[in-house]
């Protein structure tokens, strides 16, 4: 009886105040040890402790595809995560590429403590977590250390302005190995001015770019996520397109001339004029 009681209690929501607002860990009723993290009502991450390779959010699946294509299957990599959430993508890489070395930079120290306590990392995973601002943490990473840098930083539901500029991406580019990848989770809605500005900003630093998103988001029909991919080498467009099209919510991959046309002549963002990404409409989280 005591065991059943503990099981029921473990499946109750966990609600705590963290530095960034009110954090909620909501149990997934379809998966025995899976949870969704929300901060101030905005979904941030989904974690399945029994199956860390399971990615429930569509944007995380798309970044997962990128992580799969960084190097041959199963080969360990060096990955830097700017923004931690519930460490979903770090868990994914640890599960699919054992012996990878990873660093997570997450400003919210209270959130880190909550996640470590309620959703502990595999003790065998080589993951270091630091509670500092993304740019401060990025500045401490050695030149050419990372095979993959993932930017998924949100204060509530908005990306802070200082993480949208050419100065920020210059430091990102510094830490990426030749042939490595930069993947960023971007959120925008009509008229997609923020997304176009981020494409122009990335184009100033990365000669090869691609964008993966739901077609309705790319057409400016609704607010949603888009994943930006940048590199100094040719991108695996065909394989990324195949994987994205096969997702439960199929994504479209834009690149080359189509992506340049989509950016519409937007100007690159600098620290001097950077602003936070737009707030999603209230209907997004209903």
Short mmCIF file of C-alpha atoms in Angstrom, two decimals:
data_model
loop_
_atom_site.label_atom_id
_atom_site.label_comp_id
_atom_site.label_asym_id
_atom_site.label_seq_id
_atom_site.Cartn_x
_atom_site.Cartn_y
_atom_site.Cartn_z
CA UNK A 1 0.00 0.00 0.00
CA UNK A 2 2.78 2.42 0.84
CA UNK A 3 4.33 1.84 -2.57
CA UNK A 4 1.05 2.62 -4.34
CA UNK A 5 0.62 5.75 -2.24
CA UNK A 6 4.08 7.00 -3.21
CA UNK A 7 3.35 6.28 -6.87
CA UNK A 8 0.15 8.33 -6.77
CA UNK A 9 1.92 11.19 -4.99
CA UNK A 10 4.76 11.15 -7.52
CA UNK A 11 2.28 11.74 -10.31
CA UNK A 12 0.88 14.93 -8.82
CA UNK A 13 1.90 18.22 -10.40
CA UNK A 14 4.90 19.98 -8.85
CA UNK A 15 4.53 23.75 -8.64
CA UNK A 16 7.33 26.02 -7.42
CA UNK A 17 8.42 29.62 -7.74
CA UNK A 18 11.67 29.92 -9.68
CA UNK A 19 13.72 32.93 -10.71
CA UNK A 20 11.89 33.22 -14.03
CA UNK A 21 8.34 32.89 -12.68
CA UNK A 22 6.06 30.05 -11.64
CA UNK A 23 7.33 26.63 -12.73
CA UNK A 24 4.98 23.68 -13.07
CA UNK A 25 5.91 20.07 -13.72
CA UNK A 26 2.79 18.41 -15.10
CA UNK A 27 2.61 14.60 -15.34
CA UNK A 28 2.04 13.05 -18.75
CA UNK A 29 -0.98 10.77 -18.29
CA UNK A 30 0.09 8.57 -21.22
CA UNK A 31 3.67 7.94 -20.08
CA UNK A 32 4.39 6.68 -16.56
CA UNK A 33 7.52 8.78 -15.90
CA UNK A 34 7.07 11.67 -18.30
CA UNK A 35 6.56 15.33 -17.41
CA UNK A 36 5.95 18.67 -19.10
CA UNK A 37 7.66 21.77 -17.71
CA UNK A 38 5.78 25.07 -17.92
CA UNK A 39 6.98 28.48 -16.74
CA UNK A 40 4.27 31.09 -16.23
CA UNK A 41 1.96 28.89 -18.28
CA UNK A 42 4.28 28.62 -21.28
CA UNK A 43 5.35 25.04 -22.15
CA UNK A 44 9.15 24.79 -22.02
CA UNK A 45 10.12 21.11 -22.16
CA UNK A 46 8.84 17.56 -22.09
CA UNK A 47 10.91 14.78 -20.50
CA UNK A 48 10.36 11.03 -20.38
CA UNK A 49 12.71 9.61 -17.77
CA UNK A 50 12.13 6.08 -19.11
CA UNK A 51 12.81 7.09 -22.71
CA UNK A 52 15.05 10.17 -22.95
CA UNK A 53 15.22 9.74 -26.73
CA UNK A 54 11.49 10.55 -26.94
CA UNK A 55 10.97 14.15 -28.09
CA UNK A 56 7.35 15.25 -27.77
CA UNK A 57 7.59 18.91 -28.82
CA UNK A 58 7.84 19.43 -32.55
CA UNK A 59 10.64 22.01 -32.36
CA UNK A 60 12.67 19.69 -30.14
CA UNK A 61 12.17 16.85 -32.63
CA UNK A 62 13.60 19.12 -35.33
CA UNK A 63 16.62 20.00 -33.23
CA UNK A 64 16.94 16.29 -32.47
CA UNK A 65 17.17 15.62 -36.21
CA UNK A 66 20.00 18.16 -36.40
CA UNK A 67 21.80 16.48 -33.49
CA UNK A 68 21.45 13.17 -35.34
CA UNK A 69 23.15 14.66 -38.39
CA UNK A 70 26.08 16.42 -36.68
CA UNK A 71 28.26 13.30 -36.86
CA UNK A 72 27.95 9.62 -37.76
CA UNK A 73 25.28 7.79 -35.70
CA UNK A 74 26.32 7.11 -32.13
CA UNK A 75 29.57 9.09 -32.29
CA UNK A 76 30.14 11.22 -29.17
CA UNK A 77 30.05 14.98 -29.70
CA UNK A 78 30.64 18.17 -27.77
CA UNK A 79 27.35 20.04 -27.37
CA UNK A 80 26.62 23.40 -25.78
CA UNK A 81 23.05 24.18 -24.73
CA UNK A 82 22.19 27.83 -24.22
CA UNK A 83 19.00 27.55 -22.19
CA UNK A 84 18.33 24.47 -20.13
CA UNK A 85 14.61 24.00 -19.57
CA UNK A 86 14.27 20.45 -18.28
CA UNK A 87 17.51 19.38 -20.07
CA UNK A 88 15.49 17.51 -22.71
CA UNK A 89 17.91 17.82 -25.60
CA UNK A 90 20.95 17.11 -23.44
CA UNK A 91 19.23 13.91 -22.30
CA UNK A 92 18.49 13.04 -25.93
CA UNK A 93 22.11 13.46 -26.99
CA UNK A 94 23.36 11.51 -23.97
CA UNK A 95 21.00 8.65 -24.89
CA UNK A 96 21.69 8.61 -28.63
CA UNK A 97 25.38 9.50 -28.48
CA UNK A 98 26.83 7.97 -25.28
CA UNK A 99 30.06 9.49 -23.95
CA UNK A 100 29.20 12.89 -25.44
CA UNK A 101 30.45 15.86 -23.45
CA UNK A 102 27.82 18.53 -22.89
CA UNK A 103 27.47 21.88 -21.17
CA UNK A 104 24.18 23.54 -20.27
CA UNK A 105 24.04 27.27 -19.57
CA UNK A 106 20.83 28.20 -17.77
CA UNK A 107 20.39 31.49 -15.93
CA UNK A 108 17.61 30.30 -13.61
CA UNK A 109 19.38 28.65 -10.67
CA UNK A 110 16.11 27.77 -8.91
CA UNK A 111 14.84 26.05 -12.06
CA UNK A 112 18.05 24.03 -12.28
CA UNK A 113 17.56 22.87 -8.69
CA UNK A 114 13.94 21.91 -9.37
CA UNK A 115 14.82 19.89 -12.48
CA UNK A 116 17.78 18.17 -10.84
CA UNK A 117 15.60 17.15 -7.89
CA UNK A 118 12.45 16.05 -9.70
CA UNK A 119 13.88 14.92 -13.05
CA UNK A 120 17.43 13.80 -12.26
CA UNK A 121 19.94 13.33 -15.04
CA UNK A 122 21.47 9.94 -15.68
CA UNK A 123 24.52 9.94 -13.37
CA UNK A 124 26.55 8.46 -16.20
CA UNK A 125 25.81 11.34 -18.56
CA UNK A 126 28.68 13.77 -19.03
CA UNK A 127 26.61 16.93 -18.62
CA UNK A 128 27.75 20.06 -16.78
CA UNK A 129 25.14 22.64 -15.82
CA UNK A 130 26.05 26.24 -15.01
CA UNK A 131 23.71 28.88 -13.61
CA UNK A 132 24.76 31.98 -15.55
CA UNK A 133 23.39 34.18 -18.34
CA UNK A 134 23.76 32.65 -21.79
CA UNK A 135 26.22 35.25 -23.08
CA UNK A 136 28.27 35.13 -19.90
CA UNK A 137 28.46 31.35 -20.09
CA UNK A 138 29.17 31.40 -23.81
CA UNK A 139 32.12 33.74 -23.28
CA UNK A 140 33.79 31.12 -21.09
CA UNK A 141 33.69 28.35 -23.72
CA UNK A 142 36.98 27.67 -25.51
CA UNK A 143 37.37 28.51 -29.19
CA UNK A 144 36.30 25.65 -31.47
CA UNK A 145 35.04 23.46 -28.62
CA UNK A 146 31.53 22.60 -29.84
CA UNK A 147 30.28 20.33 -32.58
CA UNK A 148 26.81 21.70 -31.89
CA UNK A 149 25.49 24.83 -30.18
CA UNK A 150 21.77 24.85 -29.39
CA UNK A 151 20.14 28.17 -28.49
CA UNK A 152 16.76 27.70 -26.81
CA UNK A 153 16.59 30.61 -24.40
CA UNK A 154 13.27 32.04 -23.29
CA UNK A 155 12.39 34.36 -20.45
CA UNK A 156 8.81 33.21 -20.05
CA UNK A 157 7.77 32.97 -23.70
CA UNK A 158 10.21 35.52 -25.19
CA UNK A 159 13.87 35.33 -26.21
CA UNK A 160 15.84 38.17 -24.55
CA UNK A 161 17.08 40.78 -26.98
CA UNK A 162 20.78 40.39 -26.15
CA UNK A 163 20.58 36.83 -27.54
CA UNK A 164 19.37 37.94 -30.98
CA UNK A 165 22.28 40.06 -32.23
CA UNK A 166 25.30 39.72 -34.51
CA UNK A 167 27.53 40.24 -31.48
CA UNK A 168 25.93 37.24 -29.79
CA UNK A 169 26.26 35.09 -32.91
CA UNK A 170 29.87 36.17 -33.38
CA UNK A 171 30.66 34.52 -30.06
CA UNK A 172 28.56 31.49 -31.00
CA UNK A 173 30.54 31.13 -34.21
CA UNK A 174 33.80 31.39 -32.23
CA UNK A 175 33.07 28.27 -30.15
CA UNK A 176 31.86 26.06 -33.03
CA UNK A 177 34.33 23.70 -34.66
CA UNK A 178 34.80 23.88 -38.44
CA UNK A 179 31.91 21.93 -39.92
CA UNK A 180 29.89 22.19 -36.71
CA UNK A 181 26.29 23.35 -36.44
CA UNK A 182 24.32 26.11 -34.77
CA UNK A 183 20.64 25.39 -34.09
CA UNK A 184 18.26 27.99 -32.65
CA UNK A 185 14.65 27.75 -31.57
CA UNK A 186 12.88 30.91 -32.75
CA UNK A 187 9.28 31.90 -32.08
CA UNK A 188 7.29 34.40 -34.12
CA UNK A 189 3.95 35.11 -35.73
CA UNK A 190 2.60 37.36 -38.45
CA UNK A 191 4.14 39.47 -39.97
CA UNK A 192 7.29 37.42 -39.10
CA UNK A 193 9.51 40.48 -38.73
CA UNK A 194 11.48 38.91 -35.88
CA UNK A 195 12.09 35.68 -37.78
CA UNK A 196 13.24 37.54 -40.89
CA UNK A 197 15.57 39.68 -38.79
CA UNK A 198 17.08 36.58 -37.21
CA UNK A 199 17.69 35.06 -40.63
CA UNK A 200 19.51 38.22 -41.73
CA UNK A 201 21.53 38.19 -38.51
CA UNK A 202 22.54 34.55 -38.94
CA UNK A 203 23.41 35.13 -42.60
CA UNK A 204 26.02 37.65 -41.49
CA UNK A 205 27.89 34.89 -39.62
CA UNK A 206 27.02 31.58 -41.30
CA UNK A 207 27.39 31.02 -45.05
CA UNK A 208 25.06 28.02 -45.00
CA UNK A 209 21.55 28.34 -43.53
CA UNK A 210 18.30 26.41 -43.38
CA UNK A 211 14.99 26.95 -41.61
CA UNK A 212 12.56 24.24 -40.50
CA UNK A 213 8.99 25.03 -39.47
CA UNK A 214 5.35 24.17 -39.89
CA UNK A 215 4.25 25.52 -43.30
CA UNK A 216 1.48 27.57 -41.69
CA UNK A 217 4.06 29.38 -39.56
CA UNK A 218 6.24 30.10 -42.60
CA UNK A 219 3.19 31.48 -44.41
CA UNK A 220 2.51 33.83 -41.52
CA UNK A 221 -0.82 32.20 -40.72
CA UNK A 222 -0.14 31.55 -37.02
CA UNK A 223 2.34 32.04 -34.21
CA UNK A 224 4.77 29.17 -33.77
CA UNK A 225 8.32 27.88 -33.60
CA UNK A 226 10.92 27.72 -36.34
CA UNK A 227 14.32 26.06 -36.05
CA UNK A 228 17.25 27.86 -37.65
CA UNK A 229 20.30 25.85 -38.68
CA UNK A 230 23.63 27.45 -39.56
CA UNK A 231 27.08 26.17 -40.48
CA UNK A 232 30.24 27.04 -42.40
CA UNK A 233 29.85 23.80 -44.40
CA UNK A 234 27.20 22.42 -46.73
CA UNK A 235 24.12 21.28 -44.80
CA UNK A 236 22.45 17.85 -45.06
CA UNK A 237 19.34 19.37 -46.61
CA UNK A 238 17.98 16.22 -48.23
CA UNK A 239 18.14 14.15 -45.04
CA UNK A 240 16.83 16.99 -42.87
CA UNK A 241 13.93 17.44 -45.29
CA UNK A 242 13.12 13.72 -45.22
CA UNK A 243 13.16 13.54 -41.43
CA UNK A 244 11.15 16.72 -40.96
CA UNK A 245 8.51 15.62 -43.44
CA UNK A 246 8.09 12.36 -41.55
CA UNK A 247 7.34 13.98 -38.18
CA UNK A 248 3.86 13.73 -36.62
CA UNK A 249 3.54 17.45 -37.44
CA UNK A 250 5.46 17.65 -40.74
CA UNK A 251 7.89 20.52 -41.13
CA UNK A 252 9.05 22.29 -44.26
CA UNK A 253 12.73 23.03 -44.87
CA UNK A 254 13.66 26.31 -46.54
CA UNK A 255 17.21 26.97 -47.78
CA UNK A 256 19.14 28.62 -50.57
CA UNK A 257 17.30 31.09 -52.76
CA UNK A 258 13.94 30.28 -51.19
CA UNK A 259 15.26 31.22 -47.77
CA UNK A 260 16.86 34.41 -49.08
CA UNK A 261 13.56 35.39 -50.66
CA UNK A 262 11.76 34.61 -47.41
CA UNK A 263 14.03 36.93 -45.41
CA UNK A 264 12.75 39.75 -47.61
CA UNK A 265 15.78 42.03 -47.34
CA UNK A 266 15.59 42.31 -43.55
CA UNK A 267 18.52 43.94 -41.78
CA UNK A 268 20.81 42.16 -39.31
CA UNK A 269 20.17 42.87 -35.64
CA UNK A 270 22.90 44.40 -33.46
CA UNK A 271 23.18 44.93 -29.73
CA UNK A 272 22.27 48.56 -30.30
CA UNK A 273 18.81 47.79 -31.72
CA UNK A 274 18.06 44.31 -30.36
CA UNK A 275 14.69 43.67 -28.73
CA UNK A 276 13.09 40.58 -27.24
CA UNK A 277 11.14 38.27 -29.51
CA UNK A 278 7.40 39.00 -29.70
CA UNK A 279 5.08 37.70 -27.02
CA UNK A 280 2.79 34.93 -28.24
CA UNK A 281 -0.94 35.64 -28.29
CA UNK A 282 -2.83 34.19 -25.31
CA UNK A 283 -4.57 31.68 -27.56
CA UNK A 284 -1.30 29.84 -28.25
CA UNK A 285 -1.27 28.09 -24.87
CA UNK A 286 -4.97 27.33 -24.58
#
